[in-house]
């Protein structure tokens, strides 16, 4: 007899009370249509609204729903990491709660996985209902990252993907703190492929990624996969020092051999400001790396759970798997 495939669906949620029920409905519909056992693993990332209560109610009525409840907001990337730590299925799907990633693509991803691919990620060809600013900064970010990164990170791809259990296990062995999960999934390797999709509008509520979180996220992406900014700092320093040296020679020449050494206050100011600017930029870049080294050395756990019943990952067979009746 063919062994049933078990699917784990990881859904990070942060203040998503307006969408949870709809997300649950759509996911359940899709998963039931597939006719295989599944678990819906919601990670509540320290929501301040009724998100956790709504999920608890769902869990009471439906065995397939599980809640990992963070003690505070640890961030989206940490939430999906916790999901991967606790997921028990043979195939693991990561999906946003706001229905921007359509659950209806999961069967298509599963088909690719059955063909033998170990990671099937969803590449956005269009993004609906997002501001021009978000689209442009996102496009710029993915291209910069691609140019900088030492590994091949696919363009315009979020965390919406299906992974084989093996990939998830490899991900569990990576415990770095400032995580850029989609890059790490590329880094672990395996056979990977893409399917394309149009990213929908958020079903309800507002983005949980304000500019500050977006900047932090892009810095994590670049610093964890590239030393190029550090090298750039070095090159920039070299170019500026070399130009300053040339300018110094010119100044000396003018002072010694010509009569027109007008007290050049403006040029001095310009040089001082420029140099200080460059030095500060370089220090800033160094700071980004040093800060992350500091985070690693502190060796804190990545997250803390409020609900203790999840302490210690359950074995796959201890989990309630729901199959279509
Ligand atoms: N999210 C989270 N913690 C956070 C921010 C976001 O768990 O600190 C979740 C959020 O609930 C959603 C997903 O991460 O399921 C993506 O967030 P969002 O849709 O707000 O980002 P956007 O699509 O606007 O980039
Ligand atoms: Mg979204």
mmCIF file of C-alpha atoms and ligand atoms in Angstrom:
data_model
loop_
_atom_site.group_PDB
_atom_site.id
_atom_site.type_symbol
_atom_site.label_atom_id
_atom_site.label_comp_id
_atom_site.label_asym_id
_atom_site.label_seq_id
_atom_site.Cartn_x
_atom_site.Cartn_y
_atom_site.Cartn_z
ATOM 1 C CA UNK A 1 0.000 0.000 0.000
ATOM 2 C CA UNK A 2 1.219 3.482 -0.835
ATOM 3 C CA UNK A 3 2.210 5.342 2.307
ATOM 4 C CA UNK A 4 0.209 8.546 2.799
ATOM 5 C CA UNK A 5 2.142 11.742 2.365
ATOM 6 C CA UNK A 6 1.804 14.119 5.240
ATOM 7 C CA UNK A 7 1.837 17.851 4.643
ATOM 8 C CA UNK A 8 2.796 20.482 7.182
ATOM 9 C CA UNK A 9 1.631 23.999 6.416
ATOM 10 C CA UNK A 10 3.496 26.743 8.263
ATOM 11 C CA UNK A 11 1.640 30.025 8.698
ATOM 12 C CA UNK A 12 3.345 32.890 10.592
ATOM 13 C CA UNK A 13 0.811 35.332 12.040
ATOM 14 C CA UNK A 14 1.262 38.745 13.564
ATOM 15 C CA UNK A 15 -1.884 40.768 14.332
ATOM 16 C CA UNK A 16 -3.859 38.985 11.641
ATOM 17 C CA UNK A 17 -7.270 38.682 13.335
ATOM 18 C CA UNK A 18 -8.960 40.074 10.224
ATOM 19 C CA UNK A 19 -7.696 37.334 7.928
ATOM 20 C CA UNK A 20 -7.182 34.201 10.034
ATOM 21 C CA UNK A 21 -10.621 32.686 9.526
ATOM 22 C CA UNK A 22 -10.555 33.168 5.775
ATOM 23 C CA UNK A 23 -6.997 31.805 5.577
ATOM 24 C CA UNK A 24 -8.043 28.774 7.572
ATOM 25 C CA UNK A 25 -11.035 28.174 5.298
ATOM 26 C CA UNK A 26 -9.053 28.446 2.094
ATOM 27 C CA UNK A 27 -6.180 26.314 3.331
ATOM 28 C CA UNK A 28 -8.559 23.649 4.611
ATOM 29 C CA UNK A 29 -10.420 23.557 1.322
ATOM 30 C CA UNK A 30 -7.224 23.117 -0.670
ATOM 31 C CA UNK A 31 -5.721 20.549 1.689
ATOM 32 C CA UNK A 32 -8.925 18.500 1.828
ATOM 33 C CA UNK A 33 -9.093 18.453 -1.938
ATOM 34 C CA UNK A 34 -5.647 16.846 -1.950
ATOM 35 C CA UNK A 35 -6.907 13.957 0.182
ATOM 36 C CA UNK A 36 -3.694 13.500 2.169
ATOM 37 C CA UNK A 37 -3.152 14.021 5.904
ATOM 38 C CA UNK A 38 -1.994 17.478 6.902
ATOM 39 C CA UNK A 39 -1.332 19.799 9.826
ATOM 40 C CA UNK A 40 -1.823 23.567 9.871
ATOM 41 C CA UNK A 41 0.880 25.008 12.072
ATOM 42 C CA UNK A 42 0.184 28.619 13.044
ATOM 43 C CA UNK A 43 2.994 30.540 14.689
ATOM 44 C CA UNK A 44 1.674 33.484 16.634
ATOM 45 C CA UNK A 45 4.503 35.998 16.606
ATOM 46 C CA UNK A 46 3.451 37.958 19.702
ATOM 47 C CA UNK A 47 0.224 39.390 18.268
ATOM 48 C CA UNK A 48 -1.467 42.040 20.348
ATOM 49 C CA UNK A 49 -4.937 41.423 18.926
ATOM 50 C CA UNK A 50 -7.224 38.376 19.059
ATOM 51 C CA UNK A 51 -5.151 36.264 16.647
ATOM 52 C CA UNK A 52 -4.118 33.675 19.274
ATOM 53 C CA UNK A 53 -7.648 33.254 20.647
ATOM 54 C CA UNK A 54 -9.064 32.757 17.159
ATOM 55 C CA UNK A 55 -6.478 30.070 16.407
ATOM 56 C CA UNK A 56 -7.154 28.375 19.732
ATOM 57 C CA UNK A 57 -10.842 28.215 18.850
ATOM 58 C CA UNK A 58 -10.010 26.748 15.460
ATOM 59 C CA UNK A 59 -7.723 24.207 17.129
ATOM 60 C CA UNK A 60 -10.509 23.109 19.443
ATOM 61 C CA UNK A 61 -12.790 22.349 16.548
ATOM 62 C CA UNK A 62 -10.170 20.929 14.197
ATOM 63 C CA UNK A 63 -7.353 18.560 15.174
ATOM 64 C CA UNK A 64 -5.197 19.564 12.263
ATOM 65 C CA UNK A 65 -4.728 23.096 13.630
ATOM 66 C CA UNK A 66 -1.783 23.710 15.922
ATOM 67 C CA UNK A 67 -0.562 26.846 17.574
ATOM 68 C CA UNK A 68 2.965 27.800 18.511
ATOM 69 C CA UNK A 69 2.626 30.882 20.653
ATOM 70 C CA UNK A 70 5.668 33.175 20.937
ATOM 71 C CA UNK A 71 6.123 35.093 24.171
ATOM 72 C CA UNK A 72 6.653 38.298 22.143
ATOM 73 C CA UNK A 73 7.217 39.505 18.592
ATOM 74 C CA UNK A 74 10.399 37.795 17.364
ATOM 75 C CA UNK A 75 9.877 38.589 13.679
ATOM 76 C CA UNK A 76 8.568 36.851 10.603
ATOM 77 C CA UNK A 77 11.786 34.992 9.762
ATOM 78 C CA UNK A 78 12.060 33.555 13.264
ATOM 79 C CA UNK A 79 8.391 32.561 13.167
ATOM 80 C CA UNK A 80 8.856 30.489 10.023
ATOM 81 C CA UNK A 81 12.009 29.010 11.554
ATOM 82 C CA UNK A 82 9.993 27.814 14.540
ATOM 83 C CA UNK A 83 7.472 26.378 12.087
ATOM 84 C CA UNK A 84 10.220 24.375 10.389
ATOM 85 C CA UNK A 85 11.490 23.188 13.778
ATOM 86 C CA UNK A 86 8.088 21.750 14.669
ATOM 87 C CA UNK A 87 6.777 20.651 11.276
ATOM 88 C CA UNK A 88 6.342 16.884 11.107
ATOM 89 C CA UNK A 89 5.273 16.217 7.531
ATOM 90 C CA UNK A 90 7.121 14.730 4.593
ATOM 91 C CA UNK A 91 6.404 17.938 2.706
ATOM 92 C CA UNK A 92 6.530 21.317 4.401
ATOM 93 C CA UNK A 93 4.895 24.436 2.974
ATOM 94 C CA UNK A 94 5.547 27.995 4.157
ATOM 95 C CA UNK A 95 2.795 30.474 3.359
ATOM 96 C CA UNK A 96 1.880 34.020 4.476
ATOM 97 C CA UNK A 97 -1.302 34.417 6.472
ATOM 98 C CA UNK A 98 -2.668 37.336 4.467
ATOM 99 C CA UNK A 99 -3.578 35.269 1.364
ATOM 100 C CA UNK A 100 -1.164 37.210 -0.826
ATOM 101 C CA UNK A 101 0.246 33.784 -1.584
ATOM 102 C CA UNK A 102 -2.711 31.799 -2.943
ATOM 103 C CA UNK A 103 -3.088 28.427 -1.133
ATOM 104 C CA UNK A 104 -4.526 27.036 -4.378
ATOM 105 C CA UNK A 105 -0.952 26.776 -5.720
ATOM 106 C CA UNK A 106 -0.029 24.103 -3.167
ATOM 107 C CA UNK A 107 -1.234 21.131 -5.308
ATOM 108 C CA UNK A 108 0.866 22.450 -8.203
ATOM 109 C CA UNK A 109 3.910 22.670 -5.921
ATOM 110 C CA UNK A 110 3.205 19.189 -4.601
ATOM 111 C CA UNK A 111 3.118 17.854 -8.161
ATOM 112 C CA UNK A 112 6.590 19.266 -8.824
ATOM 113 C CA UNK A 113 7.797 17.754 -5.564
ATOM 114 C CA UNK A 114 6.412 14.360 -6.644
ATOM 115 C CA UNK A 115 8.449 14.733 -9.817
ATOM 116 C CA UNK A 116 11.543 14.728 -7.635
ATOM 117 C CA UNK A 117 12.293 18.359 -6.806
ATOM 118 C CA UNK A 118 13.139 18.921 -3.163
ATOM 119 C CA UNK A 119 12.331 22.630 -3.038
ATOM 120 C CA UNK A 120 9.567 24.233 -5.069
ATOM 121 C CA UNK A 121 9.515 27.991 -4.598
ATOM 122 C CA UNK A 122 6.953 30.412 -5.957
ATOM 123 C CA UNK A 123 8.251 33.279 -8.026
ATOM 124 C CA UNK A 124 6.151 36.427 -8.264
ATOM 125 C CA UNK A 125 5.591 37.623 -11.791
ATOM 126 C CA UNK A 126 3.191 40.369 -10.743
ATOM 127 C CA UNK A 127 2.348 41.967 -7.438
ATOM 128 C CA UNK A 128 -1.169 43.274 -6.957
ATOM 129 C CA UNK A 129 -2.309 45.884 -4.480
ATOM 130 C CA UNK A 130 1.128 46.950 -3.309
ATOM 131 C CA UNK A 131 2.490 50.471 -3.467
ATOM 132 C CA UNK A 132 4.907 51.482 -6.219
ATOM 133 C CA UNK A 133 7.433 52.193 -3.486
ATOM 134 C CA UNK A 134 7.211 48.621 -2.192
ATOM 135 C CA UNK A 135 7.453 47.128 -5.680
ATOM 136 C CA UNK A 136 10.456 49.237 -6.648
ATOM 137 C CA UNK A 137 12.360 48.788 -3.425
ATOM 138 C CA UNK A 138 11.666 45.045 -3.564
ATOM 139 C CA UNK A 139 12.857 44.822 -7.186
ATOM 140 C CA UNK A 140 15.985 46.811 -6.338
ATOM 141 C CA UNK A 141 16.666 44.715 -3.265
ATOM 142 C CA UNK A 142 16.451 41.345 -5.050
ATOM 143 C CA UNK A 143 18.737 42.571 -7.807
ATOM 144 C CA UNK A 144 21.306 44.027 -5.401
ATOM 145 C CA UNK A 145 21.227 40.842 -3.388
ATOM 146 C CA UNK A 146 21.756 38.766 -6.484
ATOM 147 C CA UNK A 147 24.730 40.883 -7.527
ATOM 148 C CA UNK A 148 26.245 40.786 -4.048
ATOM 149 C CA UNK A 149 25.509 37.268 -2.872
ATOM 150 C CA UNK A 150 28.015 34.493 -3.179
ATOM 151 C CA UNK A 151 25.217 31.969 -3.758
ATOM 152 C CA UNK A 152 22.404 31.867 -6.282
ATOM 153 C CA UNK A 153 19.319 33.373 -4.630
ATOM 154 C CA UNK A 154 16.316 33.430 -6.996
ATOM 155 C CA UNK A 155 14.901 36.829 -7.977
ATOM 156 C CA UNK A 156 11.445 38.026 -6.817
ATOM 157 C CA UNK A 157 10.869 35.015 -4.606
ATOM 158 C CA UNK A 158 9.476 35.215 -1.100
ATOM 159 C CA UNK A 159 9.193 32.524 1.501
ATOM 160 C CA UNK A 160 6.171 30.869 -0.121
ATOM 161 C CA UNK A 161 7.539 27.422 -0.992
ATOM 162 C CA UNK A 162 7.237 23.688 -0.526
ATOM 163 C CA UNK A 163 10.200 21.799 0.879
ATOM 164 C CA UNK A 164 10.966 18.161 1.312
ATOM 165 C CA UNK A 165 11.440 16.961 4.887
ATOM 166 C CA UNK A 166 15.172 16.537 4.167
ATOM 167 C CA UNK A 167 15.510 20.228 3.378
ATOM 168 C CA UNK A 168 13.641 21.135 6.530
ATOM 169 C CA UNK A 169 15.990 18.960 8.554
ATOM 170 C CA UNK A 170 18.981 20.670 6.977
ATOM 171 C CA UNK A 171 17.419 24.023 7.871
ATOM 172 C CA UNK A 172 17.048 22.920 11.481
ATOM 173 C CA UNK A 173 20.779 22.544 11.765
ATOM 174 C CA UNK A 174 21.287 26.232 10.948
ATOM 175 C CA UNK A 175 20.876 28.287 14.091
ATOM 176 C CA UNK A 176 22.192 31.697 13.029
ATOM 177 C CA UNK A 177 20.382 34.624 14.557
ATOM 178 C CA UNK A 178 19.851 37.221 11.846
ATOM 179 C CA UNK A 179 18.098 34.913 9.493
ATOM 180 C CA UNK A 180 17.231 35.390 5.886
ATOM 181 C CA UNK A 181 15.353 32.154 5.408
ATOM 182 C CA UNK A 182 14.884 32.197 1.626
ATOM 183 C CA UNK A 183 18.659 32.651 1.210
ATOM 184 C CA UNK A 184 19.376 29.824 3.652
ATOM 185 C CA UNK A 185 17.083 27.513 1.690
ATOM 186 C CA UNK A 186 19.134 28.282 -1.427
ATOM 187 C CA UNK A 187 22.297 27.751 0.559
ATOM 188 C CA UNK A 188 21.378 24.238 1.732
ATOM 189 C CA UNK A 189 21.174 23.164 -1.910
ATOM 190 C CA UNK A 190 19.102 20.162 -3.094
ATOM 191 C CA UNK A 191 17.133 20.066 -6.329
ATOM 192 C CA UNK A 192 15.178 23.291 -6.556
ATOM 193 C CA UNK A 193 12.659 24.580 -9.042
ATOM 194 C CA UNK A 194 10.209 27.458 -9.420
ATOM 195 C CA UNK A 195 6.593 27.921 -10.305
ATOM 196 C CA UNK A 196 5.343 31.363 -11.271
ATOM 197 C CA UNK A 197 2.380 33.210 -9.815
ATOM 198 C CA UNK A 198 0.716 36.565 -9.436
ATOM 199 C CA UNK A 199 0.940 37.881 -5.910
ATOM 200 C CA UNK A 200 -2.535 38.889 -4.783
ATOM 201 C CA UNK A 201 -3.604 41.772 -2.645
ATOM 202 C CA UNK A 202 -3.659 41.363 1.074
ATOM 203 C CA UNK A 203 -7.082 39.915 2.018
ATOM 204 C CA UNK A 204 -7.557 42.355 4.915
ATOM 205 C CA UNK A 205 -5.559 44.379 7.394
ATOM 206 C CA UNK A 206 -2.296 46.170 6.757
ATOM 207 C CA UNK A 207 1.232 45.092 5.988
ATOM 208 C CA UNK A 208 3.169 43.967 9.062
ATOM 209 C CA UNK A 209 6.405 44.996 7.368
ATOM 210 C CA UNK A 210 6.851 48.723 7.942
ATOM 211 C CA UNK A 211 9.880 50.425 6.382
ATOM 212 C CA UNK A 212 12.017 49.817 9.466
ATOM 213 C CA UNK A 213 11.467 46.043 9.337
ATOM 214 C CA UNK A 214 12.011 46.030 5.580
ATOM 215 C CA UNK A 215 15.380 47.763 5.961
ATOM 216 C CA UNK A 216 16.449 45.409 8.697
ATOM 217 C CA UNK A 217 15.341 42.446 6.597
ATOM 218 C CA UNK A 218 17.273 43.586 3.524
ATOM 219 C CA UNK A 219 20.388 44.224 5.638
ATOM 220 C CA UNK A 220 20.092 40.687 7.028
ATOM 221 C CA UNK A 221 19.784 39.346 3.499
ATOM 222 C CA UNK A 222 22.842 41.133 2.211
ATOM 223 C CA UNK A 223 25.114 40.796 5.224
ATOM 224 C CA UNK A 224 24.413 37.097 5.704
ATOM 225 C CA UNK A 225 25.255 36.214 2.140
ATOM 226 C CA UNK A 226 27.936 38.652 1.089
ATOM 227 C CA UNK A 227 31.180 40.257 2.213
ATOM 228 C CA UNK A 228 31.053 42.581 -0.758
ATOM 229 C CA UNK A 229 29.912 45.638 1.234
ATOM 230 C CA UNK A 230 32.994 45.209 3.443
ATOM 231 C CA UNK A 231 35.183 44.917 0.389
ATOM 232 C CA UNK A 232 33.442 47.922 -1.104
ATOM 233 C CA UNK A 233 34.274 49.858 2.053
ATOM 234 C CA UNK A 234 37.918 48.959 1.515
ATOM 235 C CA UNK A 235 37.895 49.940 -2.173
ATOM 236 C CA UNK A 236 36.137 53.187 -1.430
ATOM 237 C CA UNK A 237 38.675 53.965 1.267
ATOM 238 C CA UNK A 238 41.476 53.235 -1.162
ATOM 239 C CA UNK A 239 40.027 55.407 -3.946
ATOM 240 C CA UNK A 240 39.399 58.285 -1.578
ATOM 241 C CA UNK A 241 42.873 58.078 -0.020
ATOM 242 C CA UNK A 242 44.474 57.957 -3.445
ATOM 243 C CA UNK A 243 42.517 60.990 -4.653
ATOM 244 C CA UNK A 244 43.338 62.863 -1.462
ATOM 245 C CA UNK A 245 47.001 62.094 -1.991
ATOM 246 C CA UNK A 246 46.877 63.437 -5.553
ATOM 247 C CA UNK A 247 45.093 66.520 -4.334
ATOM 248 C CA UNK A 248 47.726 67.003 -1.656
ATOM 249 C CA UNK A 249 50.461 66.958 -4.287
ATOM 250 C CA UNK A 250 48.540 69.492 -6.369
ATOM 251 C CA UNK A 251 48.146 71.727 -3.323
ATOM 252 C CA UNK A 252 51.827 71.493 -2.460
ATOM 253 C CA UNK A 253 52.764 72.218 -6.039
ATOM 254 C CA UNK A 254 50.534 75.293 -6.131
ATOM 255 C CA UNK A 255 51.887 76.472 -2.776
ATOM 256 C CA UNK A 256 55.538 76.055 -3.719
ATOM 257 C CA UNK A 257 55.665 76.994 -7.380
ATOM 258 C CA UNK A 258 52.835 79.417 -7.995
ATOM 259 C CA UNK A 259 51.578 82.594 -6.450
ATOM 260 C CA UNK A 260 47.900 81.800 -6.455
ATOM 261 C CA UNK A 261 47.339 79.988 -3.187
ATOM 262 C CA UNK A 262 44.192 81.812 -2.197
ATOM 263 C CA UNK A 263 43.058 80.603 1.194
ATOM 264 C CA UNK A 264 40.785 77.869 -0.076
ATOM 265 C CA UNK A 265 38.334 77.531 2.719
ATOM 266 C CA UNK A 266 35.583 76.054 0.576
ATOM 267 C CA UNK A 267 37.726 73.337 -0.965
ATOM 268 C CA UNK A 268 39.100 72.372 2.435
ATOM 269 C CA UNK A 269 35.602 72.150 3.828
ATOM 270 C CA UNK A 270 34.466 70.089 0.882
ATOM 271 C CA UNK A 271 37.312 67.615 1.349
ATOM 272 C CA UNK A 272 36.830 67.343 5.091
ATOM 273 C CA UNK A 273 33.122 66.747 4.733
ATOM 274 C CA UNK A 274 33.539 64.238 1.950
ATOM 275 C CA UNK A 275 36.206 62.309 3.799
ATOM 276 C CA UNK A 276 34.253 62.250 7.021
ATOM 277 C CA UNK A 277 31.215 61.070 5.118
ATOM 278 C CA UNK A 278 33.132 58.225 3.557
ATOM 279 C CA UNK A 279 34.727 57.220 6.846
ATOM 280 C CA UNK A 280 31.353 57.186 8.553
ATOM 281 C CA UNK A 281 29.817 55.069 5.803
ATOM 282 C CA UNK A 282 32.632 52.572 6.147
ATOM 283 C CA UNK A 283 32.241 52.523 9.912
ATOM 284 C CA UNK A 284 28.526 51.972 9.420
ATOM 285 C CA UNK A 285 29.128 48.984 7.180
ATOM 286 C CA UNK A 286 31.595 47.548 9.681
ATOM 287 C CA UNK A 287 29.035 48.158 12.396
ATOM 288 C CA UNK A 288 26.409 46.110 10.575
ATOM 289 C CA UNK A 289 28.726 43.108 10.557
ATOM 290 C CA UNK A 290 30.115 43.619 14.053
ATOM 291 C CA UNK A 291 26.579 43.869 15.429
ATOM 292 C CA UNK A 292 25.693 40.575 13.848
ATOM 293 C CA UNK A 293 28.851 38.921 15.159
ATOM 294 C CA UNK A 294 27.819 40.162 18.594
ATOM 295 C CA UNK A 295 24.352 38.639 18.165
ATOM 296 C CA UNK A 296 25.899 35.281 17.294
ATOM 297 C CA UNK A 297 28.237 35.284 20.296
ATOM 298 C CA UNK A 298 25.397 35.931 22.734
ATOM 299 C CA UNK A 299 24.017 32.555 21.794
ATOM 300 C CA UNK A 300 20.471 33.253 22.908
ATOM 301 C CA UNK A 301 17.660 30.950 21.842
ATOM 302 C CA UNK A 302 15.997 32.061 18.622
ATOM 303 C CA UNK A 303 12.548 32.256 20.210
ATOM 304 C CA UNK A 304 10.639 31.484 23.376
ATOM 305 C CA UNK A 305 7.303 29.699 23.380
ATOM 306 C CA UNK A 306 4.476 30.599 25.674
ATOM 307 C CA UNK A 307 2.651 27.272 25.314
ATOM 308 C CA UNK A 308 4.695 24.603 26.982
ATOM 309 C CA UNK A 309 2.964 21.606 25.428
ATOM 310 C CA UNK A 310 5.149 22.194 22.420
ATOM 311 C CA UNK A 311 8.392 22.076 24.367
ATOM 312 C CA UNK A 312 10.232 19.213 22.709
ATOM 313 C CA UNK A 313 9.241 18.572 19.164
ATOM 314 C CA UNK A 314 6.554 15.886 18.787
ATOM 315 C CA UNK A 315 7.397 12.808 16.781
ATOM 316 C CA UNK A 316 5.492 12.685 13.497
ATOM 317 C CA UNK A 317 3.292 9.842 14.705
ATOM 318 C CA UNK A 318 2.216 11.657 17.845
ATOM 319 C CA UNK A 319 0.706 14.440 15.774
ATOM 320 C CA UNK A 320 -2.965 14.469 14.884
ATOM 321 C CA UNK A 321 -3.175 14.227 11.151
ATOM 322 C CA UNK A 322 -6.401 15.115 9.534
ATOM 323 C CA UNK A 323 -7.506 13.379 6.364
ATOM 324 C CA UNK A 324 -10.585 14.067 4.300
ATOM 325 C CA UNK A 325 -13.370 11.756 5.520
HETATM 326 N N1 LIG B 1 4.634 38.485 10.190
HETATM 327 C C1 LIG B 1 5.104 37.924 11.374
HETATM 328 N N2 LIG B 1 5.859 38.703 12.209
HETATM 329 C C2 LIG B 1 6.178 40.008 11.919
HETATM 330 C C3 LIG B 1 5.710 40.549 10.682
HETATM 331 C C4 LIG B 1 4.956 39.754 9.842
HETATM 332 O O1 LIG B 1 4.859 36.758 11.672
HETATM 333 O O2 LIG B 1 6.852 40.647 12.727
HETATM 334 C C5 LIG B 1 3.823 37.634 9.291
HETATM 335 C C6 LIG B 1 2.502 38.246 8.838
HETATM 336 O O3 LIG B 1 1.461 37.958 9.749
HETATM 337 C C7 LIG B 1 2.287 37.579 7.484
HETATM 338 C C8 LIG B 1 3.712 37.403 6.963
HETATM 339 O O4 LIG B 1 4.563 37.477 8.103
HETATM 340 O O5 LIG B 1 1.696 36.302 7.598
HETATM 341 C C9 LIG B 1 4.095 38.448 5.938
HETATM 342 O O6 LIG B 1 3.839 39.740 6.433
HETATM 343 P P1 LIG B 1 3.123 40.869 5.581
HETATM 344 O O7 LIG B 1 2.062 40.265 4.723
HETATM 345 O O8 LIG B 1 2.666 41.956 6.500
HETATM 346 O O9 LIG B 1 4.310 41.394 4.679
HETATM 347 P P2 LIG B 1 4.220 41.946 3.184
HETATM 348 O O10 LIG B 1 3.468 40.925 2.402
HETATM 349 O O11 LIG B 1 3.501 43.242 3.278
HETATM 350 O O12 LIG B 1 5.643 42.080 2.763
HETATM 351 MG MG1 LIG B 2 1.656 40.244 2.848
#
